[in-house]
């Protein structure tokens, strides 16, 4: 199990987490989508919500 975990982990991110990050692609999201994710109108995993909040802060979005 340890070898499998090592092979499926890249820089501390599991393979599933990387796939989810690629699906959501937070830096290329529209402002409206980021606001919807952060406010909870649109469901997303918790770490995607954190990434969206950071991106919203970078873009100076009002939420």
Backbone as XML, in Angstrom:
<?xml version="1.0"?>
<chain id="A" units="angstrom">
  <residue number="1" name="UNK">
    <atom name="N" x="0.825" y="-1.194" z="0.000"/>
    <atom name="CA" x="0.000" y="0.000" z="0.000"/>
    <atom name="C" x="0.867" y="1.253" z="0.000"/>
  </residue>
  <residue number="2" name="UNK">
    <atom name="N" x="1.989" y="1.238" z="0.705"/>
    <atom name="CA" x="2.851" y="2.407" z="0.769"/>
    <atom name="C" x="3.411" y="2.790" z="-0.587"/>
  </residue>
  <residue number="3" name="UNK">
    <atom name="N" x="3.797" y="1.785" z="-1.383"/>
    <atom name="CA" x="4.328" y="2.062" z="-2.716"/>
    <atom name="C" x="3.243" y="2.652" z="-3.615"/>
  </residue>
  <residue number="4" name="UNK">
    <atom name="N" x="2.034" y="2.102" z="-3.542"/>
    <atom name="CA" x="0.925" y="2.617" z="-4.350"/>
    <atom name="C" x="0.623" y="4.066" z="-3.985"/>
  </residue>
  <residue number="5" name="UNK">
    <atom name="N" x="0.615" y="4.353" z="-2.675"/>
    <atom name="CA" x="0.354" y="5.720" z="-2.213"/>
    <atom name="C" x="1.436" y="6.669" z="-2.732"/>
  </residue>
  <residue number="6" name="UNK">
    <atom name="N" x="2.682" y="6.209" z="-2.729"/>
    <atom name="CA" x="3.786" y="7.026" z="-3.225"/>
    <atom name="C" x="3.637" y="7.290" z="-4.718"/>
  </residue>
  <residue number="7" name="UNK">
    <atom name="N" x="3.235" y="6.265" z="-5.463"/>
    <atom name="CA" x="3.104" y="6.420" z="-6.906"/>
    <atom name="C" x="1.927" y="7.313" z="-7.297"/>
  </residue>
  <residue number="8" name="UNK">
    <atom name="N" x="0.871" y="7.310" z="-6.494"/>
    <atom name="CA" x="-0.310" y="8.108" z="-6.837"/>
    <atom name="C" x="-0.293" y="9.492" z="-6.212"/>
  </residue>
  <residue number="9" name="UNK">
    <atom name="N" x="0.775" y="9.850" z="-5.513"/>
    <atom name="CA" x="0.866" y="11.166" z="-4.886"/>
    <atom name="C" x="1.940" y="11.987" z="-5.585"/>
  </residue>
  <residue number="10" name="UNK">
    <atom name="N" x="1.569" y="13.175" z="-6.011"/>
    <atom name="CA" x="2.512" y="14.069" z="-6.683"/>
    <atom name="C" x="2.517" y="15.382" z="-5.915"/>
  </residue>
  <residue number="11" name="UNK">
    <atom name="N" x="3.640" y="15.730" z="-5.326"/>
    <atom name="CA" x="3.778" y="16.976" z="-4.557"/>
    <atom name="C" x="2.707" y="17.132" z="-3.479"/>
  </residue>
  <residue number="12" name="UNK">
    <atom name="N" x="2.347" y="16.051" z="-2.820"/>
    <atom name="CA" x="1.378" y="16.114" z="-1.737"/>
    <atom name="C" x="-0.067" y="16.081" z="-2.184"/>
  </residue>
  <residue number="13" name="UNK">
    <atom name="N" x="-0.322" y="16.078" z="-3.473"/>
    <atom name="CA" x="-1.693" y="16.027" z="-3.988"/>
    <atom name="C" x="-1.972" y="14.634" z="-4.520"/>
  </residue>
  <residue number="14" name="UNK">
    <atom name="N" x="-3.080" y="14.053" z="-4.097"/>
    <atom name="CA" x="-3.427" y="12.735" z="-4.614"/>
    <atom name="C" x="-3.851" y="12.869" z="-6.071"/>
  </residue>
  <residue number="15" name="UNK">
    <atom name="N" x="-3.824" y="11.769" z="-6.781"/>
    <atom name="CA" x="-4.182" y="11.775" z="-8.194"/>
    <atom name="C" x="-5.618" y="12.250" z="-8.392"/>
  </residue>
  <residue number="16" name="UNK">
    <atom name="N" x="-6.522" y="11.825" z="-7.506"/>
    <atom name="CA" x="-7.916" y="12.271" z="-7.591"/>
    <atom name="C" x="-8.036" y="13.773" z="-7.417"/>
  </residue>
  <residue number="17" name="UNK">
    <atom name="N" x="-7.250" y="14.320" z="-6.486"/>
    <atom name="CA" x="-7.264" y="15.765" z="-6.267"/>
    <atom name="C" x="-6.772" y="16.528" z="-7.483"/>
  </residue>
  <residue number="18" name="UNK">
    <atom name="N" x="-5.753" y="15.985" z="-8.150"/>
    <atom name="CA" x="-5.240" y="16.637" z="-9.357"/>
    <atom name="C" x="-6.275" y="16.624" z="-10.471"/>
  </residue>
  <residue number="19" name="UNK">
    <atom name="N" x="-6.987" y="15.503" z="-10.600"/>
    <atom name="CA" x="-8.018" y="15.409" z="-11.637"/>
    <atom name="C" x="-9.132" y="16.413" z="-11.359"/>
  </residue>
  <residue number="20" name="UNK">
    <atom name="N" x="-9.541" y="16.521" z="-10.092"/>
    <atom name="CA" x="-10.594" y="17.483" z="-9.736"/>
    <atom name="C" x="-10.125" y="18.907" z="-10.011"/>
  </residue>
  <residue number="21" name="UNK">
    <atom name="N" x="-8.857" y="19.221" z="-9.705"/>
    <atom name="CA" x="-8.336" y="20.565" z="-9.982"/>
    <atom name="C" x="-8.358" y="20.857" z="-11.478"/>
  </residue>
  <residue number="22" name="UNK">
    <atom name="N" x="-8.053" y="19.835" z="-12.301"/>
    <atom name="CA" x="-8.085" y="20.038" z="-13.744"/>
    <atom name="C" x="-9.504" y="20.252" z="-14.248"/>
  </residue>
  <residue number="23" name="UNK">
    <atom name="N" x="-10.476" y="19.554" z="-13.651"/>
    <atom name="CA" x="-11.872" y="19.707" z="-14.063"/>
    <atom name="C" x="-12.371" y="21.112" z="-13.727"/>
  </residue>
  <residue number="24" name="UNK">
    <atom name="N" x="-12.103" y="21.583" z="-12.519"/>
    <atom name="CA" x="-12.610" y="22.891" z="-12.095"/>
    <atom name="C" x="-11.803" y="24.047" z="-12.669"/>
  </residue>
  <residue number="25" name="UNK">
    <atom name="N" x="-10.482" y="23.910" z="-12.803"/>
    <atom name="CA" x="-9.599" y="24.913" z="-13.403"/>
    <atom name="C" x="-9.923" y="26.330" z="-12.911"/>
  </residue>
  <residue number="26" name="UNK">
    <atom name="N" x="-9.736" y="26.533" z="-11.623"/>
    <atom name="CA" x="-10.138" y="27.771" z="-10.943"/>
    <atom name="C" x="-9.572" y="29.047" z="-11.581"/>
  </residue>
  <residue number="27" name="UNK">
    <atom name="N" x="-8.294" y="29.126" z="-11.961"/>
    <atom name="CA" x="-7.796" y="30.401" z="-12.508"/>
    <atom name="C" x="-8.505" y="30.853" z="-13.790"/>
  </residue>
  <residue number="28" name="UNK">
    <atom name="N" x="-9.107" y="29.929" z="-14.538"/>
    <atom name="CA" x="-9.778" y="30.310" z="-15.783"/>
    <atom name="C" x="-11.289" y="30.449" z="-15.628"/>
  </residue>
  <residue number="29" name="UNK">
    <atom name="N" x="-11.799" y="30.332" z="-14.403"/>
    <atom name="CA" x="-13.242" y="30.465" z="-14.169"/>
    <atom name="C" x="-13.680" y="31.915" z="-14.327"/>
  </residue>
  <residue number="30" name="UNK">
    <atom name="N" x="-14.942" y="32.080" z="-14.675"/>
    <atom name="CA" x="-15.493" y="33.437" z="-14.754"/>
    <atom name="C" x="-15.692" y="33.975" z="-13.335"/>
  </residue>
  <residue number="31" name="UNK">
    <atom name="N" x="-15.781" y="35.272" z="-13.226"/>
    <atom name="CA" x="-15.993" y="35.906" z="-11.923"/>
    <atom name="C" x="-17.288" y="35.412" z="-11.285"/>
  </residue>
  <residue number="32" name="UNK">
    <atom name="N" x="-18.337" y="35.286" z="-12.085"/>
    <atom name="CA" x="-19.648" y="34.849" z="-11.582"/>
    <atom name="C" x="-19.560" y="33.439" z="-10.991"/>
  </residue>
  <residue number="33" name="UNK">
    <atom name="N" x="-18.840" y="32.530" z="-11.661"/>
    <atom name="CA" x="-18.703" y="31.159" z="-11.174"/>
    <atom name="C" x="-17.939" y="31.125" z="-9.864"/>
  </residue>
  <residue number="34" name="UNK">
    <atom name="N" x="-16.887" y="31.911" z="-9.751"/>
    <atom name="CA" x="-16.112" y="31.963" z="-8.509"/>
    <atom name="C" x="-16.986" y="32.453" z="-7.365"/>
  </residue>
  <residue number="35" name="UNK">
    <atom name="N" x="-17.778" y="33.478" z="-7.609"/>
    <atom name="CA" x="-18.675" y="33.996" z="-6.568"/>
    <atom name="C" x="-19.694" y="32.938" z="-6.170"/>
  </residue>
  <residue number="36" name="UNK">
    <atom name="N" x="-20.258" y="32.216" z="-7.154"/>
    <atom name="CA" x="-21.241" y="31.167" z="-6.857"/>
    <atom name="C" x="-20.642" y="30.047" z="-6.020"/>
  </residue>
  <residue number="37" name="UNK">
    <atom name="N" x="-19.403" y="29.659" z="-6.292"/>
    <atom name="CA" x="-18.757" y="28.584" z="-5.526"/>
    <atom name="C" x="-18.467" y="29.046" z="-4.106"/>
  </residue>
  <residue number="38" name="UNK">
    <atom name="N" x="-17.922" y="30.242" z="-3.951"/>
    <atom name="CA" x="-17.551" y="30.725" z="-2.618"/>
    <atom name="C" x="-18.783" y="30.957" z="-1.746"/>
  </residue>
  <residue number="39" name="UNK">
    <atom name="N" x="-19.860" y="31.481" z="-2.327"/>
    <atom name="CA" x="-21.063" y="31.746" z="-1.542"/>
    <atom name="C" x="-21.909" y="30.502" z="-1.316"/>
  </residue>
  <residue number="40" name="UNK">
    <atom name="N" x="-21.626" y="29.427" z="-2.023"/>
    <atom name="CA" x="-22.333" y="28.168" z="-1.789"/>
    <atom name="C" x="-23.501" y="27.902" z="-2.717"/>
  </residue>
  <residue number="41" name="UNK">
    <atom name="N" x="-23.739" y="28.756" z="-3.686"/>
    <atom name="CA" x="-24.826" y="28.508" z="-4.637"/>
    <atom name="C" x="-24.513" y="27.339" z="-5.558"/>
  </residue>
  <residue number="42" name="UNK">
    <atom name="N" x="-23.232" y="27.110" z="-5.811"/>
    <atom name="CA" x="-22.782" y="26.015" z="-6.661"/>
    <atom name="C" x="-21.895" y="25.115" z="-5.809"/>
  </residue>
  <residue number="43" name="UNK">
    <atom name="N" x="-22.125" y="23.781" z="-5.842"/>
    <atom name="CA" x="-21.355" y="22.866" z="-5.016"/>
    <atom name="C" x="-19.974" y="22.639" z="-5.612"/>
  </residue>
  <residue number="44" name="UNK">
    <atom name="N" x="-18.981" y="22.563" z="-4.738"/>
    <atom name="CA" x="-17.611" y="22.227" z="-5.115"/>
    <atom name="C" x="-16.929" y="21.644" z="-3.887"/>
  </residue>
  <residue number="45" name="UNK">
    <atom name="N" x="-15.907" y="20.787" z="-4.091"/>
    <atom name="CA" x="-15.164" y="20.265" z="-2.938"/>
    <atom name="C" x="-14.542" y="21.407" z="-2.130"/>
  </residue>
  <residue number="46" name="UNK">
    <atom name="N" x="-14.268" y="21.133" z="-0.867"/>
    <atom name="CA" x="-13.800" y="22.175" z="0.056"/>
    <atom name="C" x="-12.504" y="22.841" z="-0.414"/>
  </residue>
  <residue number="47" name="UNK">
    <atom name="N" x="-11.548" y="22.054" z="-0.933"/>
    <atom name="CA" x="-10.287" y="22.680" z="-1.341"/>
    <atom name="C" x="-10.465" y="23.517" z="-2.606"/>
  </residue>
  <residue number="48" name="UNK">
    <atom name="N" x="-11.461" y="23.207" z="-3.429"/>
    <atom name="CA" x="-11.762" y="24.052" z="-4.584"/>
    <atom name="C" x="-12.370" y="25.372" z="-4.104"/>
  </residue>
  <residue number="49" name="UNK">
    <atom name="N" x="-13.181" y="25.316" z="-3.039"/>
    <atom name="CA" x="-13.737" y="26.547" z="-2.467"/>
    <atom name="C" x="-12.620" y="27.449" z="-1.958"/>
  </residue>
  <residue number="50" name="UNK">
    <atom name="N" x="-11.605" y="26.841" z="-1.324"/>
    <atom name="CA" x="-10.478" y="27.640" z="-0.832"/>
    <atom name="C" x="-9.706" y="28.264" z="-1.992"/>
  </residue>
  <residue number="51" name="UNK">
    <atom name="N" x="-9.481" y="27.484" z="-3.059"/>
    <atom name="CA" x="-8.787" y="28.030" z="-4.226"/>
    <atom name="C" x="-9.605" y="29.150" z="-4.872"/>
  </residue>
  <residue number="52" name="UNK">
    <atom name="N" x="-10.932" y="28.973" z="-4.928"/>
    <atom name="CA" x="-11.796" y="30.004" z="-5.508"/>
    <atom name="C" x="-11.774" y="31.267" z="-4.652"/>
  </residue>
  <residue number="53" name="UNK">
    <atom name="N" x="-11.735" y="31.107" z="-3.333"/>
    <atom name="CA" x="-11.674" y="32.277" z="-2.450"/>
    <atom name="C" x="-10.365" y="33.037" z="-2.659"/>
  </residue>
  <residue number="54" name="UNK">
    <atom name="N" x="-9.259" y="32.316" z="-2.800"/>
    <atom name="CA" x="-7.968" y="32.968" z="-3.058"/>
    <atom name="C" x="-7.991" y="33.698" z="-4.394"/>
  </residue>
  <residue number="55" name="UNK">
    <atom name="N" x="-8.540" y="33.031" z="-5.412"/>
    <atom name="CA" x="-8.609" y="33.647" z="-6.738"/>
    <atom name="C" x="-9.516" y="34.871" z="-6.713"/>
  </residue>
  <residue number="56" name="UNK">
    <atom name="N" x="-10.616" y="34.792" z="-5.979"/>
    <atom name="CA" x="-11.512" y="35.938" z="-5.843"/>
    <atom name="C" x="-10.826" y="37.109" z="-5.169"/>
  </residue>
  <residue number="57" name="UNK">
    <atom name="N" x="-9.998" y="36.811" z="-4.176"/>
    <atom name="CA" x="-9.251" y="37.878" z="-3.501"/>
    <atom name="C" x="-8.231" y="38.505" z="-4.453"/>
  </residue>
  <residue number="58" name="UNK">
    <atom name="N" x="-7.594" y="37.679" z="-5.278"/>
    <atom name="CA" x="-6.636" y="38.214" z="-6.247"/>
    <atom name="C" x="-7.322" y="39.141" z="-7.252"/>
  </residue>
  <residue number="59" name="UNK">
    <atom name="N" x="-8.546" y="38.787" z="-7.628"/>
    <atom name="CA" x="-9.286" y="39.598" z="-8.599"/>
    <atom name="C" x="-10.072" y="40.726" z="-7.937"/>
  </residue>
  <residue number="60" name="UNK">
    <atom name="N" x="-10.016" y="40.812" z="-6.618"/>
    <atom name="CA" x="-10.741" y="41.830" z="-5.837"/>
    <atom name="C" x="-12.246" y="41.777" z="-6.081"/>
  </residue>
  <residue number="61" name="UNK">
    <atom name="N" x="-12.805" y="40.562" z="-6.039"/>
    <atom name="CA" x="-14.246" y="40.392" z="-6.248"/>
    <atom name="C" x="-15.006" y="40.688" z="-4.964"/>
  </residue>
  <residue number="62" name="UNK">
    <atom name="N" x="-16.169" y="41.282" z="-5.087"/>
    <atom name="CA" x="-17.055" y="41.528" z="-3.942"/>
    <atom name="C" x="-17.992" y="40.334" z="-3.813"/>
  </residue>
  <residue number="63" name="UNK">
    <atom name="N" x="-17.944" y="39.667" z="-2.644"/>
    <atom name="CA" x="-18.773" y="38.469" z="-2.477"/>
    <atom name="C" x="-19.806" y="38.653" z="-1.417"/>
  </residue>
</chain>
